[in-house]
mmCIF file of C-alpha atoms and ligand atoms in Angstrom:
data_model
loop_
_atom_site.group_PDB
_atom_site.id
_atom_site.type_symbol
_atom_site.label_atom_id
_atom_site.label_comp_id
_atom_site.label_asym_id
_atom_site.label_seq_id
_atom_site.Cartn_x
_atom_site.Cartn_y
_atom_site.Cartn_z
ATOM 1 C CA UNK A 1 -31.353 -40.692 4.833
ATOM 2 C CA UNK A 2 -27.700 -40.599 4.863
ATOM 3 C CA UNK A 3 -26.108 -37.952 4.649
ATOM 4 C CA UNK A 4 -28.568 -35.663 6.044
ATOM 5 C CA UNK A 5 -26.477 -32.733 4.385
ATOM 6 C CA UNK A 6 -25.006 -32.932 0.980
ATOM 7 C CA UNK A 7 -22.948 -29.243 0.399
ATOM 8 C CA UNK A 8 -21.953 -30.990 -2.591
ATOM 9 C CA UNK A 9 -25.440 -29.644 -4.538
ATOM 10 C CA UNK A 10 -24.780 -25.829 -3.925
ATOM 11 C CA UNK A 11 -21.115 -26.832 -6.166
ATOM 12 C CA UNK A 12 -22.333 -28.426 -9.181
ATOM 13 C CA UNK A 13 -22.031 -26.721 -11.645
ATOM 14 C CA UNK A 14 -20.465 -22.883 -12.604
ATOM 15 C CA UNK A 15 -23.938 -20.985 -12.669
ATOM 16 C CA UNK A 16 -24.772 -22.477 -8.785
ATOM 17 C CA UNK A 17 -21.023 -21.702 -7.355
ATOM 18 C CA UNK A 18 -21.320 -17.886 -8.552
ATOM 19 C CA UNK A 19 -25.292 -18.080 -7.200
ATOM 20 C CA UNK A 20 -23.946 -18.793 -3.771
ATOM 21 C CA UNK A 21 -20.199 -16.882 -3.456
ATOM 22 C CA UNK A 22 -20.000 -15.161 -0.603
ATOM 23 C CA UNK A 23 -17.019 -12.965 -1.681
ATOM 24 C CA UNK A 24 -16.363 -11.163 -4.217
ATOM 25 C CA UNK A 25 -13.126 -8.669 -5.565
ATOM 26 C CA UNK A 26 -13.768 -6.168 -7.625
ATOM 27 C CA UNK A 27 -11.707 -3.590 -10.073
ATOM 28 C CA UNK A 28 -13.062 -0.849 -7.012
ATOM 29 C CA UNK A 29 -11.526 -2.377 -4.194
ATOM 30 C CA UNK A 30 -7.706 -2.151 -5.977
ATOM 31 C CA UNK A 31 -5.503 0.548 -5.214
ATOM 32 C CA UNK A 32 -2.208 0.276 -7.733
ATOM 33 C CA UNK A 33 0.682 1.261 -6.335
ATOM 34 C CA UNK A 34 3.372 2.808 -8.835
ATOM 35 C CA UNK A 35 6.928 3.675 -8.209
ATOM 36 C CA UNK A 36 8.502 6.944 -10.246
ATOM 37 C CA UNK A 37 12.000 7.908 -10.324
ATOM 38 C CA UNK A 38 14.437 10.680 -11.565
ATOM 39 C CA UNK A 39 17.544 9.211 -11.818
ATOM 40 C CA UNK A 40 17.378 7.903 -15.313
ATOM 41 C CA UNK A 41 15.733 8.931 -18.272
ATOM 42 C CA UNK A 42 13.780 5.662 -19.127
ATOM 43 C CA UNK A 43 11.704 3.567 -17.056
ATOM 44 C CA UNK A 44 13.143 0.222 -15.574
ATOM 45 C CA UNK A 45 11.922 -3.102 -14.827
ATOM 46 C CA UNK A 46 12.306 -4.141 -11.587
ATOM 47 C CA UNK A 47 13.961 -7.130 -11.066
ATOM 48 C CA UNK A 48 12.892 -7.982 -7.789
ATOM 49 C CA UNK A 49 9.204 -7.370 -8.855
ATOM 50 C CA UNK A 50 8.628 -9.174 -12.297
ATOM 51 C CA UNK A 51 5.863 -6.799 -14.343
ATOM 52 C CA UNK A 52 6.980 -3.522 -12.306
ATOM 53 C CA UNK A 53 8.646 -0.699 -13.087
ATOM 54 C CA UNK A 54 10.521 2.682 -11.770
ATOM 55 C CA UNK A 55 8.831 4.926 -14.249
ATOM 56 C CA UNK A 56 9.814 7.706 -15.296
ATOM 57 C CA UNK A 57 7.090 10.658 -15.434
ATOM 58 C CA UNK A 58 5.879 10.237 -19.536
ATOM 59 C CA UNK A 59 5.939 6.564 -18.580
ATOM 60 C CA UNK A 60 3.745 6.912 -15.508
ATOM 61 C CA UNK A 61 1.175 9.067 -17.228
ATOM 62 C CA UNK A 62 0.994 5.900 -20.049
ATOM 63 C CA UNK A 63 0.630 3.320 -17.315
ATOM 64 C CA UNK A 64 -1.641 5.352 -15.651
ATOM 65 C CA UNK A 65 -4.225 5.727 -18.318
ATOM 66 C CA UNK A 66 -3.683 1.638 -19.494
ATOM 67 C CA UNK A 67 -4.847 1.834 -15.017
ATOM 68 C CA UNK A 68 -7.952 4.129 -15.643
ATOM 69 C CA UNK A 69 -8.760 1.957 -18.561
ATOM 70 C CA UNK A 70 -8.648 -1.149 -16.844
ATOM 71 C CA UNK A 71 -10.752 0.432 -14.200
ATOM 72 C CA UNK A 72 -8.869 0.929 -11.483
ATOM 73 C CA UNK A 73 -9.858 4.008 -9.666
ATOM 74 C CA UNK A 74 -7.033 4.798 -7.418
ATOM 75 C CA UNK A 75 -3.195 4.459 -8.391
ATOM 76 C CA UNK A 76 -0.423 5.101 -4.836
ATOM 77 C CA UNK A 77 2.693 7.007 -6.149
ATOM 78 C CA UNK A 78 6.356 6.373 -4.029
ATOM 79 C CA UNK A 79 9.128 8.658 -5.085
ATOM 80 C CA UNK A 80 12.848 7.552 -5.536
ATOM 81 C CA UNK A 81 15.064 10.590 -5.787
ATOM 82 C CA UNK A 82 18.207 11.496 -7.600
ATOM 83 C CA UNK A 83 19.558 12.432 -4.684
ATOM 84 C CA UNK A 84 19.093 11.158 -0.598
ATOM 85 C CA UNK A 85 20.234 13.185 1.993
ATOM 86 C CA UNK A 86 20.031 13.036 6.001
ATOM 87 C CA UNK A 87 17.031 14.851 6.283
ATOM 88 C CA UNK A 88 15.130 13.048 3.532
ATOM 89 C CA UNK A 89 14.325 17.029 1.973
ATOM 90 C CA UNK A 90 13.485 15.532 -1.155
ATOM 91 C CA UNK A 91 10.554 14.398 0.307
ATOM 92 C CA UNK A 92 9.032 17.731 0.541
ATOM 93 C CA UNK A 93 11.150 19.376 -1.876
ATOM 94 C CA UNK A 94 8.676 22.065 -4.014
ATOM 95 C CA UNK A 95 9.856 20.142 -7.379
ATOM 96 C CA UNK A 96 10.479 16.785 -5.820
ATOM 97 C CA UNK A 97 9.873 14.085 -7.896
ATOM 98 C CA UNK A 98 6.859 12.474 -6.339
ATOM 99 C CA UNK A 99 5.182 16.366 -6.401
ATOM 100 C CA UNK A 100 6.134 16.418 -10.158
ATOM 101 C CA UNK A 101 4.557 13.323 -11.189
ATOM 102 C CA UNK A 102 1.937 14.021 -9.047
ATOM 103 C CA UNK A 103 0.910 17.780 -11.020
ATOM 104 C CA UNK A 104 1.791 15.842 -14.528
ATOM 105 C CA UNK A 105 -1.105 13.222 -13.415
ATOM 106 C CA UNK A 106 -3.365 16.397 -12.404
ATOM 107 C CA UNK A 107 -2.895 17.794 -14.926
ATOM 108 C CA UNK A 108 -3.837 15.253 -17.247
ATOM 109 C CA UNK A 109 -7.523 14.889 -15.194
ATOM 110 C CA UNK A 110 -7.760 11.126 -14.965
ATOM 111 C CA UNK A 111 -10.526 9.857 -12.794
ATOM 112 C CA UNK A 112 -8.066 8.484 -10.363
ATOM 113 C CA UNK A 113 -7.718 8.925 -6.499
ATOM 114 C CA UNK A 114 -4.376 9.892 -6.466
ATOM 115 C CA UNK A 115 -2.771 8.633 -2.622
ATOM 116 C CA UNK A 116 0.274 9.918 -1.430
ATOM 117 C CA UNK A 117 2.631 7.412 0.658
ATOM 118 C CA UNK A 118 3.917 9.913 3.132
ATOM 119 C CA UNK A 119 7.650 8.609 4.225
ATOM 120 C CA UNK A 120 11.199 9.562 4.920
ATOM 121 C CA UNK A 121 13.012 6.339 4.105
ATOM 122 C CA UNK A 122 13.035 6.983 -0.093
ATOM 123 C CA UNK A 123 14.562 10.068 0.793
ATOM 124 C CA UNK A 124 16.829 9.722 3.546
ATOM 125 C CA UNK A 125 20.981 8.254 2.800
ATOM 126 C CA UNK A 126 20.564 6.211 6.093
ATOM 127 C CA UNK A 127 17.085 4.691 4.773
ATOM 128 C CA UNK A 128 15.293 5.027 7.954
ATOM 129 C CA UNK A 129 11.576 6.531 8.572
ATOM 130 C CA UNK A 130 12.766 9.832 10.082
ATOM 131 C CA UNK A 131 15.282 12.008 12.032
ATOM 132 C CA UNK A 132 18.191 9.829 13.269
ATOM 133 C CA UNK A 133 19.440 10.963 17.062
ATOM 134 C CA UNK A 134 21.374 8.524 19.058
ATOM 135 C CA UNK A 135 21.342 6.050 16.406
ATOM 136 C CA UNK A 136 16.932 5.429 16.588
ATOM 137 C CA UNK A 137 14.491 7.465 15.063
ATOM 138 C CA UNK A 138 13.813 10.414 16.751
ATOM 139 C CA UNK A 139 9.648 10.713 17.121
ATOM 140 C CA UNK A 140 8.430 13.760 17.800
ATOM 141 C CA UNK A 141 10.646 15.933 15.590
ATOM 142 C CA UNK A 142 10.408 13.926 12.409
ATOM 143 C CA UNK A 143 6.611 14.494 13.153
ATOM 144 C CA UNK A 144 7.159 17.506 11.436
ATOM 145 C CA UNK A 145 8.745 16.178 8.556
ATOM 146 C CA UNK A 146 6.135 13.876 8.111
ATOM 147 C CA UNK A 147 3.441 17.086 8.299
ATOM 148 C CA UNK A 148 5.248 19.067 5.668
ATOM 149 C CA UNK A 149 5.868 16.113 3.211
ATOM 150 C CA UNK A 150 2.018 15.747 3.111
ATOM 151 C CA UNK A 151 1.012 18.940 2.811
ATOM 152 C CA UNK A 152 3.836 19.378 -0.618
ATOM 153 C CA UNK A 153 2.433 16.702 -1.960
ATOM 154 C CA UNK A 154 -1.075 17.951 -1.258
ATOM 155 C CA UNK A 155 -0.427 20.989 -2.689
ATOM 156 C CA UNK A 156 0.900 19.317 -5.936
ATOM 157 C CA UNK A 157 -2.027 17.584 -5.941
ATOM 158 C CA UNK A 158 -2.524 14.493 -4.255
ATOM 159 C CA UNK A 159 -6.039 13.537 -2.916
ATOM 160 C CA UNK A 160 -5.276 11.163 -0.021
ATOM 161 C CA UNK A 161 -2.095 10.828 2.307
ATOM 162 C CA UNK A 162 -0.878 7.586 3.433
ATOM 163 C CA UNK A 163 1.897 8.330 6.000
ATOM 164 C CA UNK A 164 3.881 5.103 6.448
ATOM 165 C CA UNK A 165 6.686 5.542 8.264
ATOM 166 C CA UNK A 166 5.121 4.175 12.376
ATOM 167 C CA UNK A 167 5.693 7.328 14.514
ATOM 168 C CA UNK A 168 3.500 7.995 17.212
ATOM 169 C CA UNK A 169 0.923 10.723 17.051
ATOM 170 C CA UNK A 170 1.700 11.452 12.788
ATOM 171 C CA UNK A 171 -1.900 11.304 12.091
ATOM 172 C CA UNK A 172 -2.925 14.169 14.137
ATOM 173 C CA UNK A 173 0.014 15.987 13.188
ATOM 174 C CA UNK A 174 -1.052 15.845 9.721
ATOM 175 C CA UNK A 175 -4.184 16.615 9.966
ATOM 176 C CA UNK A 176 -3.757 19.617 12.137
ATOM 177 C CA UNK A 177 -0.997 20.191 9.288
ATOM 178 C CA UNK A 178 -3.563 19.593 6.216
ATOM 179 C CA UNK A 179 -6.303 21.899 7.922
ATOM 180 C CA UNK A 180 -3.614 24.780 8.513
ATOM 181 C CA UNK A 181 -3.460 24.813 4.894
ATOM 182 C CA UNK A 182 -7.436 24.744 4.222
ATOM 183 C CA UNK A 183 -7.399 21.131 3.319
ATOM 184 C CA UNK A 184 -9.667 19.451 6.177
ATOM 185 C CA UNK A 185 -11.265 17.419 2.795
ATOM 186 C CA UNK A 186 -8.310 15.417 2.255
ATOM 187 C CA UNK A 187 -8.732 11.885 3.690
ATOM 188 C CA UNK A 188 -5.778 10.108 5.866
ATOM 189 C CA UNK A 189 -5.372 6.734 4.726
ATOM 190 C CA UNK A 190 -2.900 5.338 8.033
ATOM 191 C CA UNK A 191 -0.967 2.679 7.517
ATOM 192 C CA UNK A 192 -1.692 2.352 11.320
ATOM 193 C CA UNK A 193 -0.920 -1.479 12.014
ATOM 194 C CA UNK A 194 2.452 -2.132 9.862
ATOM 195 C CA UNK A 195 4.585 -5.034 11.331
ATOM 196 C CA UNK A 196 8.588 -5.295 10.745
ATOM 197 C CA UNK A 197 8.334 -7.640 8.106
ATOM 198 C CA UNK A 198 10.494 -9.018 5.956
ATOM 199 C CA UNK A 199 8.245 -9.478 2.947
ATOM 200 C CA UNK A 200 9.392 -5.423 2.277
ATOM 201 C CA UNK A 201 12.530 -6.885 0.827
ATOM 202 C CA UNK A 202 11.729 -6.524 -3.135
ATOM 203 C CA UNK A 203 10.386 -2.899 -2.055
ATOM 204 C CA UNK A 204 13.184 -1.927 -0.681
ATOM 205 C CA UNK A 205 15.070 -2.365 -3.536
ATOM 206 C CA UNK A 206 12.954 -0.996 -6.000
ATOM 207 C CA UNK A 207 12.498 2.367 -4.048
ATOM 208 C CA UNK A 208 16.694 1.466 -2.496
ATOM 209 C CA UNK A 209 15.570 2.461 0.595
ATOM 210 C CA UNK A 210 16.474 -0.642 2.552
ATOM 211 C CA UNK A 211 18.129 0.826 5.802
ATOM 212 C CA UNK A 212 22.033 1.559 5.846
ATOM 213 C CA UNK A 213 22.091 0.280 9.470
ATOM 214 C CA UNK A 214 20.188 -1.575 12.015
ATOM 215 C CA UNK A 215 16.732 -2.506 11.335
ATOM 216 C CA UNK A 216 12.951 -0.508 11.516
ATOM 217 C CA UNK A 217 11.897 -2.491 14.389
ATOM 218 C CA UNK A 218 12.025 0.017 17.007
ATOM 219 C CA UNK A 219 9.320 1.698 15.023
ATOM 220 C CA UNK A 220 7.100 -0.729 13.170
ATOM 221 C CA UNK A 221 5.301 -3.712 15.081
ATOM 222 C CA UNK A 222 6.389 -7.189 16.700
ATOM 223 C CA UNK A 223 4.889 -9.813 13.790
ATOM 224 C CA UNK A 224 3.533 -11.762 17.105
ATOM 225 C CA UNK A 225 1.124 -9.118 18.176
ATOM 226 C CA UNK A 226 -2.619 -8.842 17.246
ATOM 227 C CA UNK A 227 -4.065 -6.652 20.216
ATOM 228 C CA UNK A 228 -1.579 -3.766 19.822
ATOM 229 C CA UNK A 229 -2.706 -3.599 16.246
ATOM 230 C CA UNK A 230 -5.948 -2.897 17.492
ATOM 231 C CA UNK A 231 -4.804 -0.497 19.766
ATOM 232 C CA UNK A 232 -2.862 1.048 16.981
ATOM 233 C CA UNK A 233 -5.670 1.282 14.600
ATOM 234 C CA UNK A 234 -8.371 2.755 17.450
ATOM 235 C CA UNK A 235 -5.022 5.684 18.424
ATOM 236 C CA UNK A 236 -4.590 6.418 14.810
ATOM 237 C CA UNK A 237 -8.749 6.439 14.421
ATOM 238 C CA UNK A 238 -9.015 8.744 16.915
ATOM 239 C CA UNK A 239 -6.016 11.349 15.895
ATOM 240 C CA UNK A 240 -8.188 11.699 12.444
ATOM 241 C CA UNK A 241 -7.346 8.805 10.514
ATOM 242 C CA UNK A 242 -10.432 8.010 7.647
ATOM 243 C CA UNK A 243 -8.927 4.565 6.394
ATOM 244 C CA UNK A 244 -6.450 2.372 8.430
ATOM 245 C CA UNK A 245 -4.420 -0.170 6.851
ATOM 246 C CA UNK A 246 -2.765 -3.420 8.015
ATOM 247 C CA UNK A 247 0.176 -4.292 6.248
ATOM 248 C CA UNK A 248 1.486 -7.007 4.941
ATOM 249 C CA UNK A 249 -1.845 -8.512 4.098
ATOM 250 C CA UNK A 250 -1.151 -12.429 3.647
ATOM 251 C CA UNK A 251 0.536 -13.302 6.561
ATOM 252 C CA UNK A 252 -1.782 -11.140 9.052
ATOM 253 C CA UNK A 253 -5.446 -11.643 7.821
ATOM 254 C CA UNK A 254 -6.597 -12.669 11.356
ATOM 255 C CA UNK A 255 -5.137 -8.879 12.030
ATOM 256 C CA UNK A 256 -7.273 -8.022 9.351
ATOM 257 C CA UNK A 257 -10.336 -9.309 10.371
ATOM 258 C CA UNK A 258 -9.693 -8.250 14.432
ATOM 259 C CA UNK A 259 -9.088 -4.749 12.841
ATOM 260 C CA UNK A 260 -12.366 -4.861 10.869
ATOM 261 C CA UNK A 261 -14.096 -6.372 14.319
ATOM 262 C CA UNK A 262 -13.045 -3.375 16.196
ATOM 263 C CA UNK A 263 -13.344 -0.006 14.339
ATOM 264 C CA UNK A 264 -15.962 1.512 11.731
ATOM 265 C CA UNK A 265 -13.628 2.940 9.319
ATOM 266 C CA UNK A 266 -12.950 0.907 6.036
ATOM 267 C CA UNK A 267 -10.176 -1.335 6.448
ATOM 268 C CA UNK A 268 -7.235 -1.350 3.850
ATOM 269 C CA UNK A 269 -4.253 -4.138 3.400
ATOM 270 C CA UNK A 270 -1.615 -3.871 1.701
ATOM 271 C CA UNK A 271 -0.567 -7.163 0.044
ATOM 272 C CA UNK A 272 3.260 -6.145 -0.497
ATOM 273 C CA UNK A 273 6.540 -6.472 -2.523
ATOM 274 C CA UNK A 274 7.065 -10.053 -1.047
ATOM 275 C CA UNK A 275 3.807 -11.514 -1.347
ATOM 276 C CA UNK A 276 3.770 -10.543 -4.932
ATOM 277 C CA UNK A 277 7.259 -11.749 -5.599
ATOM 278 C CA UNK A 278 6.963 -15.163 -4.592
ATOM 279 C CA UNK A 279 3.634 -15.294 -6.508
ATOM 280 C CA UNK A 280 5.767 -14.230 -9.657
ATOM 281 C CA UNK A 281 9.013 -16.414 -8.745
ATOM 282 C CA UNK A 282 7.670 -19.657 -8.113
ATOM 283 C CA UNK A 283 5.013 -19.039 -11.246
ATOM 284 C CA UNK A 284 8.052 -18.698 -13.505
ATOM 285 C CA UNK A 285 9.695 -21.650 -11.984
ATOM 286 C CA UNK A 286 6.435 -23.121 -13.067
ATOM 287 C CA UNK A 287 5.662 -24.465 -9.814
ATOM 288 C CA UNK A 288 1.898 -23.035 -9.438
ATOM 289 C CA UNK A 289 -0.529 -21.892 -11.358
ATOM 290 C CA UNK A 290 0.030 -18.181 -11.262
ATOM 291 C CA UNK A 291 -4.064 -16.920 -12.062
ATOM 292 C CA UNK A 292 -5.228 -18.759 -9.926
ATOM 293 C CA UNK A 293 -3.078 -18.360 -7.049
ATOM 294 C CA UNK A 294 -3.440 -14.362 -7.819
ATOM 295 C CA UNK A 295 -7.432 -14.521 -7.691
ATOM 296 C CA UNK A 296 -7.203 -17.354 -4.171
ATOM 297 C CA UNK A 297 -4.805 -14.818 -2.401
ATOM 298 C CA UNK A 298 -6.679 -11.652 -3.298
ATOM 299 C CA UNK A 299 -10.221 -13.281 -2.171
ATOM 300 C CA UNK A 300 -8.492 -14.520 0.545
ATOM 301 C CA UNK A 301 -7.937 -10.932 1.916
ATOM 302 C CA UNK A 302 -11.155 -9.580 1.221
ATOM 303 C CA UNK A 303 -12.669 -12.624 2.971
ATOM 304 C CA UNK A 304 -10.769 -11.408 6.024
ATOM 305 C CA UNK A 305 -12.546 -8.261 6.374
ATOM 306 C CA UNK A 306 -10.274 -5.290 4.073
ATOM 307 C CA UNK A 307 -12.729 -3.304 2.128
ATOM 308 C CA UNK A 308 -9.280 -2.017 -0.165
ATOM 309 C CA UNK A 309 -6.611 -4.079 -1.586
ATOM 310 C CA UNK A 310 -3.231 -2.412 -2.388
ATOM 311 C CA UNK A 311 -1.701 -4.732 -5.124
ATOM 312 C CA UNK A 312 0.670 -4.786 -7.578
ATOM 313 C CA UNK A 313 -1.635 -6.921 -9.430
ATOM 314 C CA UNK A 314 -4.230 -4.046 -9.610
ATOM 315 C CA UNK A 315 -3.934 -3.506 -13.511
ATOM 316 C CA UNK A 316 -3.942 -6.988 -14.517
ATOM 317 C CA UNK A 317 -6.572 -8.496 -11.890
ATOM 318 C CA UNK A 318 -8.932 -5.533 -13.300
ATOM 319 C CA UNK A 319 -8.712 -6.646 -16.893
ATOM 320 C CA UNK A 320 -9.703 -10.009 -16.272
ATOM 321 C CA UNK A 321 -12.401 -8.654 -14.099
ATOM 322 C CA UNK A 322 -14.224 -6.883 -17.399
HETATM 323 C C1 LIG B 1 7.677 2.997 3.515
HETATM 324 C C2 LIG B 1 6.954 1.912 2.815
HETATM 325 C C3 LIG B 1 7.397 0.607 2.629
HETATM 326 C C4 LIG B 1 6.404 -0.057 1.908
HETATM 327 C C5 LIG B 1 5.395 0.857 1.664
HETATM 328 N N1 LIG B 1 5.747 2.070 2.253
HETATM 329 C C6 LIG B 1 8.691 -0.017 2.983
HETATM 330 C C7 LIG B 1 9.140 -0.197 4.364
HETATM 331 O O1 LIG B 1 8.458 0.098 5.341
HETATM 332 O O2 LIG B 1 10.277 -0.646 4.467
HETATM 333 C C8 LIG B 1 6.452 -1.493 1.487
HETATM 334 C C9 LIG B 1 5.578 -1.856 0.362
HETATM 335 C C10 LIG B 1 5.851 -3.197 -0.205
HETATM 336 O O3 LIG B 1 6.686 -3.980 0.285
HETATM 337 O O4 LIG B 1 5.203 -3.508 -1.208
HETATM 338 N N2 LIG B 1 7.733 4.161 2.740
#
C-alpha cells in the first residue's frame, strides 16, 4: 500500500476542510483601532492607510456603531491634538480630545470595550514617548505622565488602558495610579514586548507623531531579540498587567507564540499601520488577492498563539464573518 498516508482525503472537499480546521478568527478576537482628531472639522482619509480615517467626534460615533453592528466588541481610540507641546499635556488635558470622544462614545452606551492607548508621542512637539532630558527619554519622571494620562482618560470613561510608550516600571505605576482613584476593575492591556519597528511608519503619520529627532530605540526593543520579550512580558505581568501585547504581529509571530509559551495571561498582537498598508498597496497595484491575503495573515497570527487581534481590518473582516 503506497502511500501509507494520503492527507489529501481530510482536503476534499469544503464541508471536510472546515470539519478539520484547527484555527479559527472570529468577530471577538478583533479589537478596531480608530484615530480622532481636533484639528479640522471633517474627518480625513488617511493616505498612508487606504480605508482609514482621522475622525472627527460625530464621525467616530457613526463608525463606531457601523463597528458594534458588525460585531466587533472592542474599538482602541488614539488622540491627535490641535495643539503638541513639550510636555505632551494634551494627553491628560480634562477636555482633551481623546477624553472627549471617549464621554461622546459613553455616552451613547454602545456595547463596546472602549481601550485607551496610553502615550506621550501624539501629544508631545518632539514626538517622543515621554519627558526629554539630555536628549533621551527620561524614565522615571514621565512615569508620572503616563499615570495621570490613564487615569483622565479613565475618568472620561475608558474601560481598559493600553500604555504604549516602553518605560520601565509604567504598569505598576498605573495601577497603583488607577487604584488611588478607586478603579482597581480597570484591566491593563501592556503593550509589554513592542520592538523599534519600522512598520509604524503609516501610523506615524496619521497620528504625525513620527519623532522630530533621533529615533525610539533607546526605549522600544532590538527586532533581533525573542528572550527579552519574554522577560518583558513576565516584568510587566508581574507589575499588574491583565493582557500583554506583542507588537508588530507579522514579522514576530515566533515572539508571539514564545510569549503565549511562557505566561497565563491572554496574549494580544497588534498587526500595525505597515502590515496593513502593504496589504492595501500592493492589492491596489493588483498584485495579490487582497481577501485572501487579509483572512491568511490574520489566521496566521492567531495560529501563533494571540488570543486578540488589533487590526485595522476589524470592521470589514467582521462583516464577512456574519
Ligand atoms: C504609540 C503607538 C504607536 C503605535 C501604537 N501606539 C506608534 C509608535 O510607537 O511609534 C503604532 C500602531 C501602528 O503602527 O499601527 N502611541
Amino acid at each position: 500500500m503506497f502511500p501509507t498516508h494520503r492527507p489529501r482525503r481530510l482536503r476534499r472537499s469544503d464541508a471536510m476542510r472546515d470539519l478539520v480546521r484547527e484555527t479559527h478568527i472570529r468577530a471577538d478576537d478583533f479589537i478596531y483601532p480608530m484615530f480622532v482628531q481636533e484639528t479640522s472639522k471633517e474627518a480625513e482619509p488617511i493616505p498612508s492607510m487606504p480605508g482609514q480615517m482621522r475622525h472627527t467626534i460625530d464621525s467616530l460615533l457613526a463608525a463606531a456603531e457601523e463597528t458594534v453592528e458588525a460585531g466587533v466588541k472592542a474599538i482602541m481610540l488614539f488622540g491627535i491634538p490641535a495643539e503638541k507641546d513639550e510636555a505632551g499635556s494634551q494627553a491628560f488635558a480634562e477636555d482633551g480630545i481623546v477624553q472627549r470622544a471617549f464621554r461622546a462614545l459613553k455616552d451613547r452606551g454602545f456595547p463596546l470595550e472602549l481601550i485607551a492607548d496610553v502615550c506621550m508621542c501624539e501629544y508631545t512637539s518632539h514626538g517622543h514617548c515621554g519627558v526629554i532630558r539630555e536628549g533621551d527619554v527620561h524614565n522615571d519622571p514621565t512615569l508620572d505622565l503616563l499615570a495621570k494620562t490613564a487615569v483622565s482618560q479613565v475618568q472620561a470613561g475608558a474601560d481598559v488602558v493600553a500604555p504604549s510608550d516602553m518605560m520601565d516600571g509604567r504598569v505598576a505605576a498605573i495601577r497603583k495610579a488607577l487604584d488611588g482613584i478607586g478603579r482597581e476593575d480597570v484591566p491593563i492591556l501592556s503593550y509589554a514586548v513592542k520592538y523599534a519597528s519600522a512598520f509604524y511608519g503609516p501610523f506615524r503619520d496619521a497620528a504625525d507623531s513620527a519623532p522630530q529627532f533621533g529615533d525610539r530605540r533607546s526605549y522600544q526593543m532590538d527586532p533581533p531579540n525573542v528572550r527579552e520579550g519574554i522577560k518583558e512580558a513576565l516584568a510587566d505581568i508581574e507589575e499588574g498587567a491583565d493582557i500583554v501585547m506583542v507588537k508588530p504581529a507579522l514579522a514576530y509571530l515566533d515572539v508571539i507564540r514564545a510569549v503565549k509559551e511562557r505566561t497565563h495571561v491572554p496574549v494580544a498582537a497588534y498587526n500595525v499601520s505597515g502590515e496593513y498598508a502593504m496589504i492595501e498597496f500592493a492589492a491596489k497595484a493588483g498584485v495579490l488577492d487582497r481577501e485572501r491575503i487579509i483572512g491568511e495573515v490574520l489566521v496566521s497570527i492567531k495560529r501563533a498563539g494571540a488570543d486578540l487581534i488589533f487590526t485595522y481590518h476589524a470592521v470589514e473582516v467582521a462583516r464577512w464573518l456574519k
